[in-house]
Amino acid sequence: MKECPEIKAALLGFGTVGGGVYKLFQRQKDEFPRKLGACPVISRILVRDLSRPRRGADPSLFTDRWEEIRDDPEIRIVIEVTGGIEPARTRILEALRAGKNVVTANKDLMAEHGAELLAAAEENGCDLLFEAAVAGGIPIIRPLKQCLAGNYITEIMGIVNGTTNYVLTRMSRDGMDFADALKKAQELGYAESDPTSDVEGLDAARKIAIMASIGFNSRVVFSDVYTEGISGVSAKDISYAAEMGCCVKLLALARCTPGGIEVRVHPMLLPLDHPLATVNDSFNAVFVHGDAADDVMFRGRGAGELPTASAVLGDVAEISRNIRCGCTGRLGCTCYKQIPIKPMADTENRFYLRMQVEDRPGVLANVASVLGNNRVSIARVIQRARTLDSAEIVVVTDLVRERNLRDSLAVFGGMSVIREISSVIRVYQG
Ligand code: NAP
Ligand code: HSE
């Protein structure tokens, strides 16, 4: 057999993803020599709390001292799966400055400090790969950066958060309560350590910022993304959506338009015959539109131990080959344009509005007149539930400028006949 150089790697974090990465290293170790021409091995594992029992890995590998890894010249790859901004950012910078290649699953970090980290990788001739940071087991970073390099990409749209997709699926399919569905998603290892990130759309916003930066070759950061989560979506909205032949999904969307980059995350009513409507549970899917390839769709498990570890191992394999061939640091930052971000108020959408109004003659006409005065055209009205003196109405609009809809909502807020605006959800326009 050909000689197979050992490549030492350190694992930072041994939680859901770290545990999965360790398992896949064990499963693949006999394949590595022929697959990669090199044998990556985990030689150290960093955790916060050394006293916690760790199942499945040699106890002598564990440390809580980052310096032991940073200062070990034999460690060539650092796999960061701890999460959060600090100390992960400082550790990655120190690893790169020490000439170590880095794999990370950390979207928080890449969406806010990607430019800084990629610049450090380039300066030090190292690889910094982050396939697991977006859509778990789905290969999307490498396809966007490399396989679709022959395209002008104009749209990226998808379901990129496994937790919220799981929650919405269980609420609509099994009538499960929001809190119970979220608890189950946490038990399954899909959720972030603080699940607010998932529920409020922040995790998806980080992922679309990363994809938009790569797809449009122009830096988009987390704070550029207009973000709404699913905490305002109720069982009632899901039931009205079903009545209209739709489901509710948390979508991430980025478009490169002549007026700038439109980038947002929010719930959306999707027709049941739309391909994304069939993406359920922890599955994610991403559509990419390029001028040459046309529509391309990626689908797979967006979260969880082994799907995420699969993406990490792909990066480790790539780096191992690069180390063997002496060509790390080949592929750095590809954001060479500066395209402005389009304000959300200038975008166009269709809307579903659910509101509680006084149940008396003329109220519906009032609602219609406010919308009309603000150039919001109505496509559909449903009136269903009625209590003693109040009625629930649902209005679906045609495609309208976001600013005009917001102006209408501001007027509704000052009208005594409108008791509550219960939900405002965008509706897919094909
Ligand atoms: P997790 O289960 O909470 O595990 C985090 C691990 O990191 C734990 O072992 C923890 O040590 C260690 N850690 C945290 N802070 C540390 C510090 N300051 N120093 C040393 N060790 C530290 O998290 P996870 O779900 O595996 O997620 C890890 C990363 O992958 C995050 O960036 C997340 O966004 C990303 N990600 C997760 C998924 C998923 O499905 N879970 C998918 C894609 C990407 P202790 O064990 O001692 O507490
Ligand atoms: N919390 C994330 C999700 C993990 O639910 O999609 C994968 O990035």
GROMACS .gro file of C-alpha atoms and ligand atoms in nm:
model
  486
    1MET     CA    1   0.000   0.000   0.000
    2LYS     CA    2   0.115   0.359  -0.071
    3GLU     CA    3   0.255   0.552   0.224
    4CYS     CA    4  -0.021   0.749   0.393
    5PRO     CA    5   0.078   1.059   0.591
    6GLU     CA    6  -0.108   1.114   0.918
    7ILE     CA    7  -0.268   1.459   0.953
    8LYS     CA    8  -0.345   1.564   1.308
    9ALA     CA    9  -0.672   1.745   1.369
   10ALA     CA   10  -0.815   1.898   1.686
   11LEU     CA   11  -1.185   1.905   1.758
   12LEU     CA   12  -1.313   2.212   1.945
   13GLY     CA   13  -1.645   2.105   2.098
   14PHE     CA   14  -1.792   1.763   2.169
   15GLY     CA   15  -2.166   1.836   2.168
   16THR     CA   16  -2.419   1.731   1.903
   17VAL     CA   17  -2.196   1.814   1.604
   18GLY     CA   18  -1.859   1.738   1.768
   19GLY     CA   19  -1.984   1.395   1.880
   20GLY     CA   20  -2.104   1.326   1.524
   21VAL     CA   21  -1.772   1.434   1.373
   22TYR     CA   22  -1.584   1.199   1.605
   23LYS     CA   23  -1.815   0.911   1.507
   24LEU     CA   24  -1.763   0.974   1.135
   25PHE     CA   25  -1.384   0.986   1.180
   26GLN     CA   26  -1.410   0.637   1.334
   27ARG     CA   27  -1.642   0.508   1.061
   28GLN     CA   28  -1.428   0.642   0.777
   29LYS     CA   29  -1.078   0.580   0.912
   30ASP     CA   30  -1.015   0.269   0.702
   31GLU     CA   31  -1.134   0.452   0.389
   32PHE     CA   32  -0.921   0.764   0.435
   33PRO     CA   33  -0.592   0.626   0.297
   34ARG     CA   34  -0.741   0.530  -0.040
   35LYS     CA   35  -1.002   0.808  -0.048
   36LEU     CA   36  -0.768   1.094   0.045
   37GLY     CA   37  -0.416   0.961   0.020
   38ALA     CA   38  -0.383   1.087   0.377
   39CYS     CA   39  -0.504   0.983   0.723
   40PRO     CA   40  -0.663   1.265   0.923
   41VAL     CA   41  -0.692   1.171   1.291
   42ILE     CA   42  -0.841   1.353   1.588
   43SER     CA   43  -0.553   1.400   1.828
   44ARG     CA   44  -0.716   1.643   2.077
   45ILE     CA   45  -1.069   1.744   2.183
   46LEU     CA   46  -1.138   2.077   2.354
   47VAL     CA   47  -1.440   2.110   2.585
   48ARG     CA   48  -1.552   2.363   2.843
   49ASP     CA   49  -1.619   2.127   3.130
   50LEU     CA   50  -1.366   1.845   3.169
   51SER     CA   51  -1.553   1.688   3.458
   52ARG     CA   52  -1.855   1.591   3.243
   53PRO     CA   53  -1.858   1.224   3.145
   54ARG     CA   54  -1.792   1.183   2.768
   55ARG     CA   55  -1.910   0.872   2.592
   56GLY     CA   56  -1.752   0.727   2.283
   57ALA     CA   57  -1.406   0.890   2.276
   58ASP     CA   58  -1.074   0.813   2.440
   59PRO     CA   59  -1.068   1.020   2.765
   60SER     CA   60  -0.699   1.103   2.717
   61LEU     CA   61  -0.788   1.316   2.412
   62PHE     CA   62  -0.986   1.573   2.613
   63THR     CA   63  -0.854   1.906   2.733
   64ASP     CA   64  -1.000   2.237   2.846
   65ARG     CA   65  -0.682   2.429   2.752
   66TRP     CA   66  -0.696   2.588   2.406
   67GLU     CA   67  -0.325   2.677   2.426
   68GLU     CA   68  -0.233   2.307   2.413
   69ILE     CA   69  -0.391   2.289   2.068
   70ARG     CA   70  -0.284   2.630   1.942
   71ASP     CA   71   0.078   2.572   2.038
   72ASP     CA   72   0.105   2.217   1.904
   73PRO     CA   73   0.281   2.247   1.565
   74GLU     CA   74   0.178   1.894   1.467
   75ILE     CA   75  -0.193   1.989   1.461
   76ARG     CA   76  -0.269   2.095   1.103
   77ILE     CA   77  -0.650   2.115   1.115
   78VAL     CA   78  -0.873   2.278   1.376
   79ILE     CA   79  -1.242   2.182   1.363
   80GLU     CA   80  -1.447   2.447   1.545
   81VAL     CA   81  -1.789   2.317   1.655
   82THR     CA   82  -1.834   2.507   1.981
   83GLY     CA   83  -2.059   2.788   1.851
   84GLY     CA   84  -2.107   3.159   1.931
   85ILE     CA   85  -1.883   3.454   1.850
   86GLU     CA   86  -1.623   3.456   2.130
   87PRO     CA   87  -1.396   3.282   2.208
   88ALA     CA   88  -1.451   3.099   1.877
   89ARG     CA   89  -1.347   3.404   1.668
   90THR     CA   90  -1.022   3.460   1.858
   91ARG     CA   91  -0.937   3.090   1.851
   92ILE     CA   92  -0.992   3.063   1.476
   93LEU     CA   93  -0.778   3.372   1.416
   94GLU     CA   94  -0.503   3.230   1.639
   95ALA     CA   95  -0.522   2.893   1.464
   96LEU     CA   96  -0.490   3.055   1.121
   97ARG     CA   97  -0.199   3.274   1.237
   98ALA     CA   98  -0.030   2.958   1.361
   99GLY     CA   99  -0.064   2.816   1.006
  100LYS     CA  100  -0.346   2.573   1.091
  101ASN     CA  101  -0.634   2.511   0.853
  102VAL     CA  102  -0.982   2.554   0.994
  103VAL     CA  103  -1.320   2.389   0.945
  104THR     CA  104  -1.615   2.552   1.118
  105ALA     CA  105  -1.991   2.496   1.142
  106ASN     CA  106  -2.035   2.838   1.298
  107LYS     CA  107  -2.277   3.052   1.096
  108ASP     CA  108  -2.299   3.322   1.366
  109LEU     CA  109  -1.931   3.384   1.316
  110MET     CA  110  -1.917   3.353   0.936
  111ALA     CA  111  -2.220   3.582   0.890
  112GLU     CA  112  -2.065   3.859   1.102
  113HIS     CA  113  -1.689   3.813   1.077
  114GLY     CA  114  -1.651   3.615   0.754
  115ALA     CA  115  -1.448   3.889   0.582
  116GLU     CA  116  -1.199   3.915   0.869
  117LEU     CA  117  -1.155   3.538   0.905
  118LEU     CA  118  -1.120   3.474   0.531
  119ALA     CA  119  -0.862   3.753   0.507
  120ALA     CA  120  -0.663   3.592   0.791
  121ALA     CA  121  -0.681   3.255   0.613
  122GLU     CA  122  -0.553   3.412   0.291
  123GLU     CA  123  -0.269   3.597   0.466
  124ASN     CA  124  -0.151   3.273   0.622
  125GLY     CA  125  -0.201   3.048   0.318
  126CYS     CA  126  -0.455   2.835   0.503
  127ASP     CA  127  -0.793   2.686   0.420
  128LEU     CA  128  -1.100   2.809   0.608
  129LEU     CA  129  -1.398   2.593   0.508
  130PHE     CA  130  -1.752   2.618   0.647
  131GLU     CA  131  -1.984   2.386   0.451
  132ALA     CA  132  -2.167   2.281   0.771
  133ALA     CA  133  -2.255   2.641   0.858
  134VAL     CA  134  -2.543   2.645   0.606
  135ALA     CA  135  -2.818   2.385   0.571
  136GLY     CA  136  -2.651   2.105   0.769
  137GLY     CA  137  -2.586   1.802   0.548
  138ILE     CA  138  -2.671   1.976   0.219
  139PRO     CA  139  -2.367   2.067   0.009
  140ILE     CA  140  -2.435   2.431  -0.080
  141ILE     CA  141  -2.124   2.643  -0.006
  142ARG     CA  142  -1.899   2.451  -0.243
  143PRO     CA  143  -2.163   2.435  -0.521
  144LEU     CA  144  -2.220   2.812  -0.495
  145LYS     CA  145  -1.850   2.898  -0.477
  146GLN     CA  146  -1.714   2.648  -0.726
  147CYS     CA  147  -1.960   2.441  -0.928
  148LEU     CA  148  -2.181   2.739  -1.025
  149ALA     CA  149  -1.889   2.978  -1.085
  150GLY     CA  150  -1.991   3.004  -1.452
  151ASN     CA  151  -2.317   3.181  -1.362
  152TYR     CA  152  -2.449   3.519  -1.263
  153ILE     CA  153  -2.664   3.402  -0.974
  154THR     CA  154  -2.975   3.615  -0.930
  155GLU     CA  155  -3.183   3.434  -0.671
  156ILE     CA  156  -3.129   3.206  -0.372
  157MET     CA  157  -3.437   3.091  -0.183
  158GLY     CA  158  -3.498   2.816   0.063
  159ILE     CA  159  -3.588   2.658   0.391
  160VAL     CA  160  -3.263   2.669   0.586
  161ASN     CA  161  -3.360   2.613   0.947
  162GLY     CA  162  -3.432   2.258   1.055
  163THR     CA  163  -3.580   2.347   1.395
  164THR     CA  164  -3.851   2.581   1.267
  165ASN     CA  165  -3.932   2.352   0.976
  166TYR     CA  166  -3.973   2.066   1.222
  167VAL     CA  167  -4.195   2.281   1.449
  168LEU     CA  168  -4.416   2.406   1.162
  169THR     CA  169  -4.445   2.053   1.023
  170ARG     CA  170  -4.552   1.906   1.357
  171MET     CA  171  -4.798   2.194   1.418
  172SER     CA  172  -4.965   2.160   1.080
  173ARG     CA  173  -4.949   1.783   1.029
  174ASP     CA  174  -5.004   1.655   1.384
  175GLY     CA  175  -5.176   1.956   1.546
  176MET     CA  176  -4.888   1.971   1.797
  177ASP     CA  177  -4.855   2.270   2.024
  178PHE     CA  178  -4.569   2.514   1.940
  179ALA     CA  179  -4.388   2.464   2.276
  180ASP     CA  180  -4.406   2.082   2.259
  181ALA     CA  181  -4.279   2.075   1.900
  182LEU     CA  182  -3.986   2.302   1.992
  183LYS     CA  183  -3.899   2.085   2.292
  184LYS     CA  184  -3.891   1.780   2.067
  185ALA     CA  185  -3.666   1.962   1.813
  186GLN     CA  186  -3.428   2.045   2.099
  187GLU     CA  187  -3.424   1.681   2.213
  188LEU     CA  188  -3.338   1.576   1.858
  189GLY     CA  189  -3.032   1.807   1.862
  190TYR     CA  190  -3.162   2.041   1.587
  191ALA     CA  191  -3.190   2.362   1.790
  192GLU     CA  192  -2.916   2.611   1.876
  193SER     CA  193  -2.810   2.630   2.243
  194ASP     CA  194  -3.042   2.932   2.263
  195PRO     CA  195  -3.339   2.829   2.043
  196THR     CA  196  -3.449   3.193   2.010
  197SER     CA  197  -3.200   3.204   1.723
  198ASP     CA  198  -3.402   2.940   1.541
  199VAL     CA  199  -3.751   3.056   1.636
  200GLU     CA  200  -3.694   3.426   1.561
  201GLY     CA  201  -3.530   3.358   1.224
  202LEU     CA  202  -3.180   3.472   1.327
  203ASP     CA  203  -3.017   3.140   1.238
  204ALA     CA  204  -3.177   3.144   0.892
  205ALA     CA  205  -3.075   3.511   0.851
  206ARG     CA  206  -2.712   3.419   0.917
  207LYS     CA  207  -2.731   3.140   0.661
  208ILE     CA  208  -2.888   3.352   0.387
  209ALA     CA  209  -2.627   3.626   0.453
  210ILE     CA  210  -2.351   3.369   0.394
  211MET     CA  211  -2.515   3.226   0.080
  212ALA     CA  212  -2.594   3.571  -0.065
  213SER     CA  213  -2.233   3.686  -0.011
  214ILE     CA  214  -2.102   3.388  -0.204
  215GLY     CA  215  -2.376   3.376  -0.467
  216PHE     CA  216  -2.364   3.747  -0.555
  217ASN     CA  217  -1.988   3.797  -0.490
  218SER     CA  218  -2.073   4.088  -0.261
  219ARG     CA  219  -2.051   4.089   0.120
  220VAL     CA  220  -2.389   4.059   0.294
  221VAL     CA  221  -2.377   4.052   0.674
  222PHE     CA  222  -2.630   3.936   0.930
  223SER     CA  223  -2.750   4.289   1.010
  224ASP     CA  224  -2.838   4.344   0.640
  225VAL     CA  225  -3.106   4.075   0.655
  226TYR     CA  226  -3.468   4.174   0.727
  227THR     CA  227  -3.578   3.908   0.977
  228GLU     CA  228  -3.907   3.779   1.118
  229GLY     CA  229  -3.944   3.445   1.295
  230ILE     CA  230  -4.230   3.202   1.347
  231SER     CA  231  -4.329   3.295   1.702
  232GLY     CA  232  -4.626   3.495   1.565
  233VAL     CA  233  -4.758   3.208   1.350
  234SER     CA  234  -5.058   3.046   1.518
  235ALA     CA  235  -5.253   2.725   1.463
  236LYS     CA  236  -5.532   2.949   1.325
  237ASP     CA  237  -5.301   3.089   1.054
  238ILE     CA  238  -5.198   2.737   0.959
  239SER     CA  239  -5.562   2.638   0.934
  240TYR     CA  240  -5.656   2.943   0.717
  241ALA     CA  241  -5.353   2.869   0.499
  242ALA     CA  242  -5.475   2.511   0.452
  243GLU     CA  243  -5.821   2.645   0.356
  244MET     CA  244  -5.647   2.848   0.083
  245GLY     CA  245  -5.446   2.548  -0.041
  246CYS     CA  246  -5.122   2.665   0.125
  247CYS     CA  247  -4.882   2.574   0.403
  248VAL     CA  248  -4.671   2.807   0.618
  249LYS     CA  249  -4.291   2.785   0.591
  250LEU     CA  250  -4.005   2.999   0.722
  251LEU     CA  251  -3.831   3.111   0.403
  252ALA     CA  252  -3.493   3.272   0.348
  253LEU     CA  253  -3.471   3.472   0.029
  254ALA     CA  254  -3.200   3.672  -0.149
  255ARG     CA  255  -3.232   3.839  -0.489
  256CYS     CA  256  -2.975   4.037  -0.679
  257THR     CA  257  -3.183   4.305  -0.855
  258PRO     CA  258  -3.089   4.621  -1.047
  259GLY     CA  259  -3.201   4.814  -0.733
  260GLY     CA  260  -2.965   4.622  -0.503
  261ILE     CA  261  -2.964   4.302  -0.302
  262GLU     CA  262  -3.296   4.205  -0.146
  263VAL     CA  263  -3.232   3.976   0.149
  264ARG     CA  264  -3.481   3.855   0.408
  265VAL     CA  265  -3.618   3.579   0.627
  266HIS     CA  266  -3.986   3.553   0.720
  267PRO     CA  267  -4.275   3.309   0.732
  268MET     CA  268  -4.460   3.270   0.402
  269LEU     CA  269  -4.780   3.107   0.279
  270LEU     CA  270  -4.671   2.868   0.006
  271PRO     CA  271  -4.906   2.686  -0.235
  272LEU     CA  272  -4.911   2.313  -0.159
  273ASP     CA  273  -4.792   2.234  -0.512
  274HIS     CA  274  -4.473   2.440  -0.467
  275PRO     CA  275  -4.168   2.208  -0.434
  276LEU     CA  276  -4.070   2.371  -0.102
  277ALA     CA  277  -4.412   2.283   0.043
  278THR     CA  278  -4.310   1.916   0.050
  279VAL     CA  279  -3.990   1.984   0.246
  280ASN     CA  280  -4.085   1.877   0.596
  281ASP     CA  281  -3.940   1.794   0.940
  282SER     CA  282  -3.569   1.875   0.974
  283PHE     CA  283  -3.522   1.872   0.596
  284ASN     CA  284  -3.397   2.189   0.429
  285ALA     CA  285  -3.396   2.284   0.062
  286VAL     CA  286  -3.232   2.563  -0.135
  287PHE     CA  287  -3.321   2.688  -0.484
  288VAL     CA  288  -3.056   2.874  -0.678
  289HIS     CA  289  -3.121   3.054  -1.005
  290GLY     CA  290  -2.826   3.120  -1.233
  291ASP     CA  291  -2.825   3.271  -1.581
  292ALA     CA  292  -2.656   2.964  -1.727
  293ALA     CA  293  -2.762   2.667  -1.513
  294ASP     CA  294  -3.120   2.801  -1.475
  295ASP     CA  295  -3.292   2.656  -1.164
  296VAL     CA  296  -3.096   2.423  -0.937
  297MET     CA  297  -3.241   2.273  -0.620
  298PHE     CA  298  -3.061   2.117  -0.321
  299ARG     CA  299  -3.248   1.916  -0.058
  300GLY     CA  300  -3.142   1.724   0.250
  301ARG     CA  301  -3.126   1.715   0.629
  302GLY     CA  302  -3.061   2.067   0.753
  303ALA     CA  303  -2.965   1.988   1.109
  304GLY     CA  304  -2.869   1.710   1.347
  305GLU     CA  305  -2.563   1.516   1.453
  306LEU     CA  306  -2.462   1.307   1.152
  307PRO     CA  307  -2.595   1.524   0.864
  308THR     CA  308  -2.395   1.819   1.000
  309ALA     CA  309  -2.091   1.600   1.070
  310SER     CA  310  -2.113   1.480   0.709
  311ALA     CA  311  -2.056   1.837   0.587
  312VAL     CA  312  -1.766   1.883   0.833
  313LEU     CA  313  -1.599   1.562   0.714
  314GLY     CA  314  -1.626   1.678   0.352
  315ASP     CA  315  -1.426   1.988   0.447
  316VAL     CA  316  -1.172   1.783   0.641
  317ALA     CA  317  -1.129   1.560   0.334
  318GLU     CA  318  -1.075   1.863   0.108
  319ILE     CA  319  -0.815   2.013   0.342
  320SER     CA  320  -0.637   1.679   0.383
  321ARG     CA  321  -0.596   1.653   0.006
  322ASN     CA  322  -0.476   2.014  -0.009
  323ILE     CA  323  -0.221   1.950   0.267
  324ARG     CA  324  -0.100   1.638   0.086
  325CYS     CA  325  -0.056   1.837  -0.237
  326GLY     CA  326   0.089   2.145  -0.063
  327CYS     CA  327  -0.186   2.372  -0.195
  328THR     CA  328  -0.387   2.499   0.102
  329GLY     CA  329  -0.528   2.853   0.084
  330ARG     CA  330  -0.627   2.818  -0.283
  331LEU     CA  331  -0.984   2.935  -0.242
  332GLY     CA  332  -1.037   3.243  -0.031
  333CYS     CA  333  -1.295   3.518  -0.015
  334THR     CA  334  -1.490   3.568  -0.340
  335CYS     CA  335  -1.668   3.894  -0.246
  336TYR     CA  336  -1.509   4.129  -0.500
  337LYS     CA  337  -1.817   4.350  -0.567
  338GLN     CA  338  -1.996   4.606  -0.353
  339ILE     CA  339  -2.366   4.587  -0.427
  340PRO     CA  340  -2.596   4.795  -0.203
  341ILE     CA  341  -2.871   4.636   0.006
  342LYS     CA  342  -3.225   4.723  -0.105
  343PRO     CA  343  -3.446   4.856   0.180
  344MET     CA  344  -3.723   4.612   0.275
  345ALA     CA  345  -3.984   4.891   0.237
  346ASP     CA  346  -3.905   4.900  -0.137
  347THR     CA  347  -3.970   4.530  -0.195
  348GLU     CA  348  -4.298   4.391  -0.331
  349ASN     CA  349  -4.502   4.118  -0.167
  350ARG     CA  350  -4.849   3.972  -0.134
  351PHE     CA  351  -4.989   3.968   0.220
  352TYR     CA  352  -5.226   3.767   0.437
  353LEU     CA  353  -5.377   3.981   0.716
  354ARG     CA  354  -5.583   3.832   0.996
  355MET     CA  355  -5.764   4.085   1.214
  356GLN     CA  356  -6.032   4.115   1.480
  357VAL     CA  357  -6.286   4.386   1.398
  358GLU     CA  358  -6.614   4.519   1.537
  359ASP     CA  359  -6.899   4.318   1.393
  360ARG     CA  360  -7.120   4.597   1.250
  361PRO     CA  361  -7.215   4.728   0.908
  362GLY     CA  362  -6.953   4.929   0.721
  363VAL     CA  363  -6.644   4.790   0.896
  364LEU     CA  364  -6.536   4.575   0.603
  365ALA     CA  365  -6.584   4.877   0.374
  366ASN     CA  366  -6.363   5.083   0.609
  367VAL     CA  367  -6.089   4.821   0.592
  368ALA     CA  368  -6.113   4.807   0.212
  369SER     CA  369  -6.105   5.184   0.185
  370VAL     CA  370  -5.786   5.219   0.398
  371LEU     CA  371  -5.614   4.956   0.185
  372GLY     CA  372  -5.739   5.119  -0.137
  373ASN     CA  373  -5.621   5.464  -0.025
  374ASN     CA  374  -5.274   5.316   0.021
  375ARG     CA  375  -5.276   5.147  -0.318
  376VAL     CA  376  -5.315   4.800  -0.168
  377SER     CA  377  -5.539   4.589  -0.386
  378ILE     CA  378  -5.744   4.307  -0.227
  379ALA     CA  379  -5.740   3.960  -0.385
  380ARG     CA  380  -5.954   3.772  -0.131
  381VAL     CA  381  -6.153   3.820   0.191
  382ILE     CA  382  -6.264   3.548   0.435
  383GLN     CA  383  -6.489   3.605   0.734
  384ARG     CA  384  -6.530   3.300   0.956
  385ALA     CA  385  -6.521   3.319   1.335
  386ARG     CA  386  -6.771   3.550   1.506
  387THR     CA  387  -6.819   3.618   1.875
  388LEU     CA  388  -7.083   3.845   2.033
  389ASP     CA  389  -6.979   4.177   1.879
  390SER     CA  390  -6.654   4.099   1.703
  391ALA     CA  391  -6.560   3.923   1.383
  392GLU     CA  392  -6.237   3.778   1.251
  393ILE     CA  393  -6.155   3.869   0.894
  394VAL     CA  394  -5.874   3.754   0.671
  395VAL     CA  395  -5.765   3.968   0.379
  396VAL     CA  396  -5.522   3.851   0.111
  397THR     CA  397  -5.372   4.126  -0.101
  398ASP     CA  398  -5.234   4.135  -0.452
  399LEU     CA  399  -4.868   4.215  -0.501
  400VAL     CA  400  -4.804   4.546  -0.322
  401ARG     CA  401  -4.512   4.761  -0.221
  402GLU     CA  402  -4.415   4.676   0.138
  403ARG     CA  403  -4.416   5.048   0.229
  404ASN     CA  404  -4.783   5.082   0.126
  405LEU     CA  405  -4.888   4.786   0.334
  406ARG     CA  406  -4.703   4.926   0.637
  407ASP     CA  407  -4.879   5.262   0.589
  408SER     CA  408  -5.215   5.080   0.588
  409LEU     CA  409  -5.127   4.894   0.909
  410ALA     CA  410  -5.035   5.225   1.075
  411VAL     CA  411  -5.382   5.362   0.988
  412PHE     CA  412  -5.551   5.043   1.114
  413GLY     CA  413  -5.366   5.090   1.444
  414GLY     CA  414  -5.557   5.416   1.505
  415MET     CA  415  -5.907   5.284   1.416
  416SER     CA  416  -6.128   5.183   1.708
  417VAL     CA  417  -6.330   4.940   1.491
  418ILE     CA  418  -6.016   4.735   1.439
  419ARG     CA  419  -5.954   4.561   1.770
  420GLU     CA  420  -5.641   4.370   1.679
  421ILE     CA  421  -5.415   4.290   1.387
  422SER     CA  422  -5.351   3.926   1.479
  423SER     CA  423  -5.119   3.823   1.194
  424VAL     CA  424  -4.939   3.966   0.894
  425ILE     CA  425  -4.775   3.697   0.679
  426ARG     CA  426  -4.638   3.729   0.326
  427VAL     CA  427  -4.783   3.508   0.054
  428TYR     CA  428  -4.576   3.346  -0.220
  429GLN     CA  429  -4.609   3.505  -0.563
  430GLY     CA  430  -4.478   3.274  -0.836
  431NAP     P1  431  -2.364   2.186   2.150
  431NAP     O1  432  -2.431   2.055   2.144
  431NAP     O2  433  -2.412   2.287   2.249
  431NAP     O3  434  -2.207   2.158   2.177
  431NAP     C1  435  -2.114   2.259   2.197
  431NAP     C2  436  -1.981   2.197   2.242
  431NAP     O4  437  -1.883   2.299   2.245
  431NAP     C3  438  -1.984   2.135   2.382
  431NAP     O5  439  -1.907   2.018   2.385
  431NAP     C4  440  -1.918   2.243   2.470
  431NAP     O6  441  -1.843   2.194   2.578
  431NAP     C5  442  -1.821   2.304   2.372
  431NAP     N1  443  -1.794   2.445   2.404
  431NAP     C6  444  -1.882   2.548   2.402
  431NAP     N2  445  -1.817   2.663   2.436
  431NAP     C7  446  -1.689   2.628   2.459
  431NAP     C8  447  -1.574   2.702   2.498
  431NAP     N3  448  -1.579   2.833   2.522
  431NAP     N4  449  -1.458   2.635   2.512
  431NAP     C9  450  -1.450   2.500   2.491
  431NAP     N5  451  -1.556   2.427   2.453
  431NAP    C10  452  -1.673   2.490   2.438
  431NAP     O7  453  -2.366   2.259   2.008
  431NAP     P2  454  -2.387   2.191   1.864
  431NAP     O8  455  -2.531   2.173   1.836
  431NAP     O9  456  -2.295   2.076   1.851
  431NAP    O10  457  -2.340   2.313   1.769
  431NAP    C11  458  -2.206   2.344   1.752
  431NAP    C12  459  -2.190   2.441   1.636
  431NAP    O11  460  -2.239   2.381   1.516
  431NAP    C13  461  -2.267   2.574   1.649
  431NAP    O12  462  -2.194   2.675   1.585
  431NAP    C14  463  -2.395   2.547   1.571
  431NAP    O13  464  -2.455   2.664   1.522
  431NAP    C15  465  -2.338   2.464   1.457
  431NAP     N6  466  -2.435   2.377   1.389
  431NAP    C16  467  -2.515   2.296   1.461
  431NAP    C17  468  -2.603   2.210   1.396
  431NAP    C18  469  -2.694   2.117   1.469
  431NAP    O14  470  -2.777   2.052   1.404
  431NAP     N7  471  -2.684   2.105   1.600
  431NAP    C19  472  -2.607   2.211   1.255
  431NAP    C20  473  -2.522   2.297   1.184
  431NAP    C21  474  -2.435   2.379   1.253
  431NAP     P3  475  -1.913   2.120   2.703
  431NAP    O15  476  -1.955   1.989   2.646
  431NAP    O16  477  -1.805   2.108   2.804
  431NAP    O17  478  -2.027   2.208   2.742
  432HSE     N1  479  -3.028   2.513   1.464
  432HSE     C1  480  -3.001   2.490   1.327
  432HSE     C2  481  -3.127   2.445   1.256
  432HSE     C3  482  -2.894   2.387   1.312
  432HSE     O1  483  -3.224   2.412   1.324
  432HSE     O2  484  -3.130   2.445   1.134
  432HSE     C4  485  -2.843   2.373   1.172
  432HSE     O3  486  -2.771   2.486   1.132
   0.00000   0.00000   0.00000
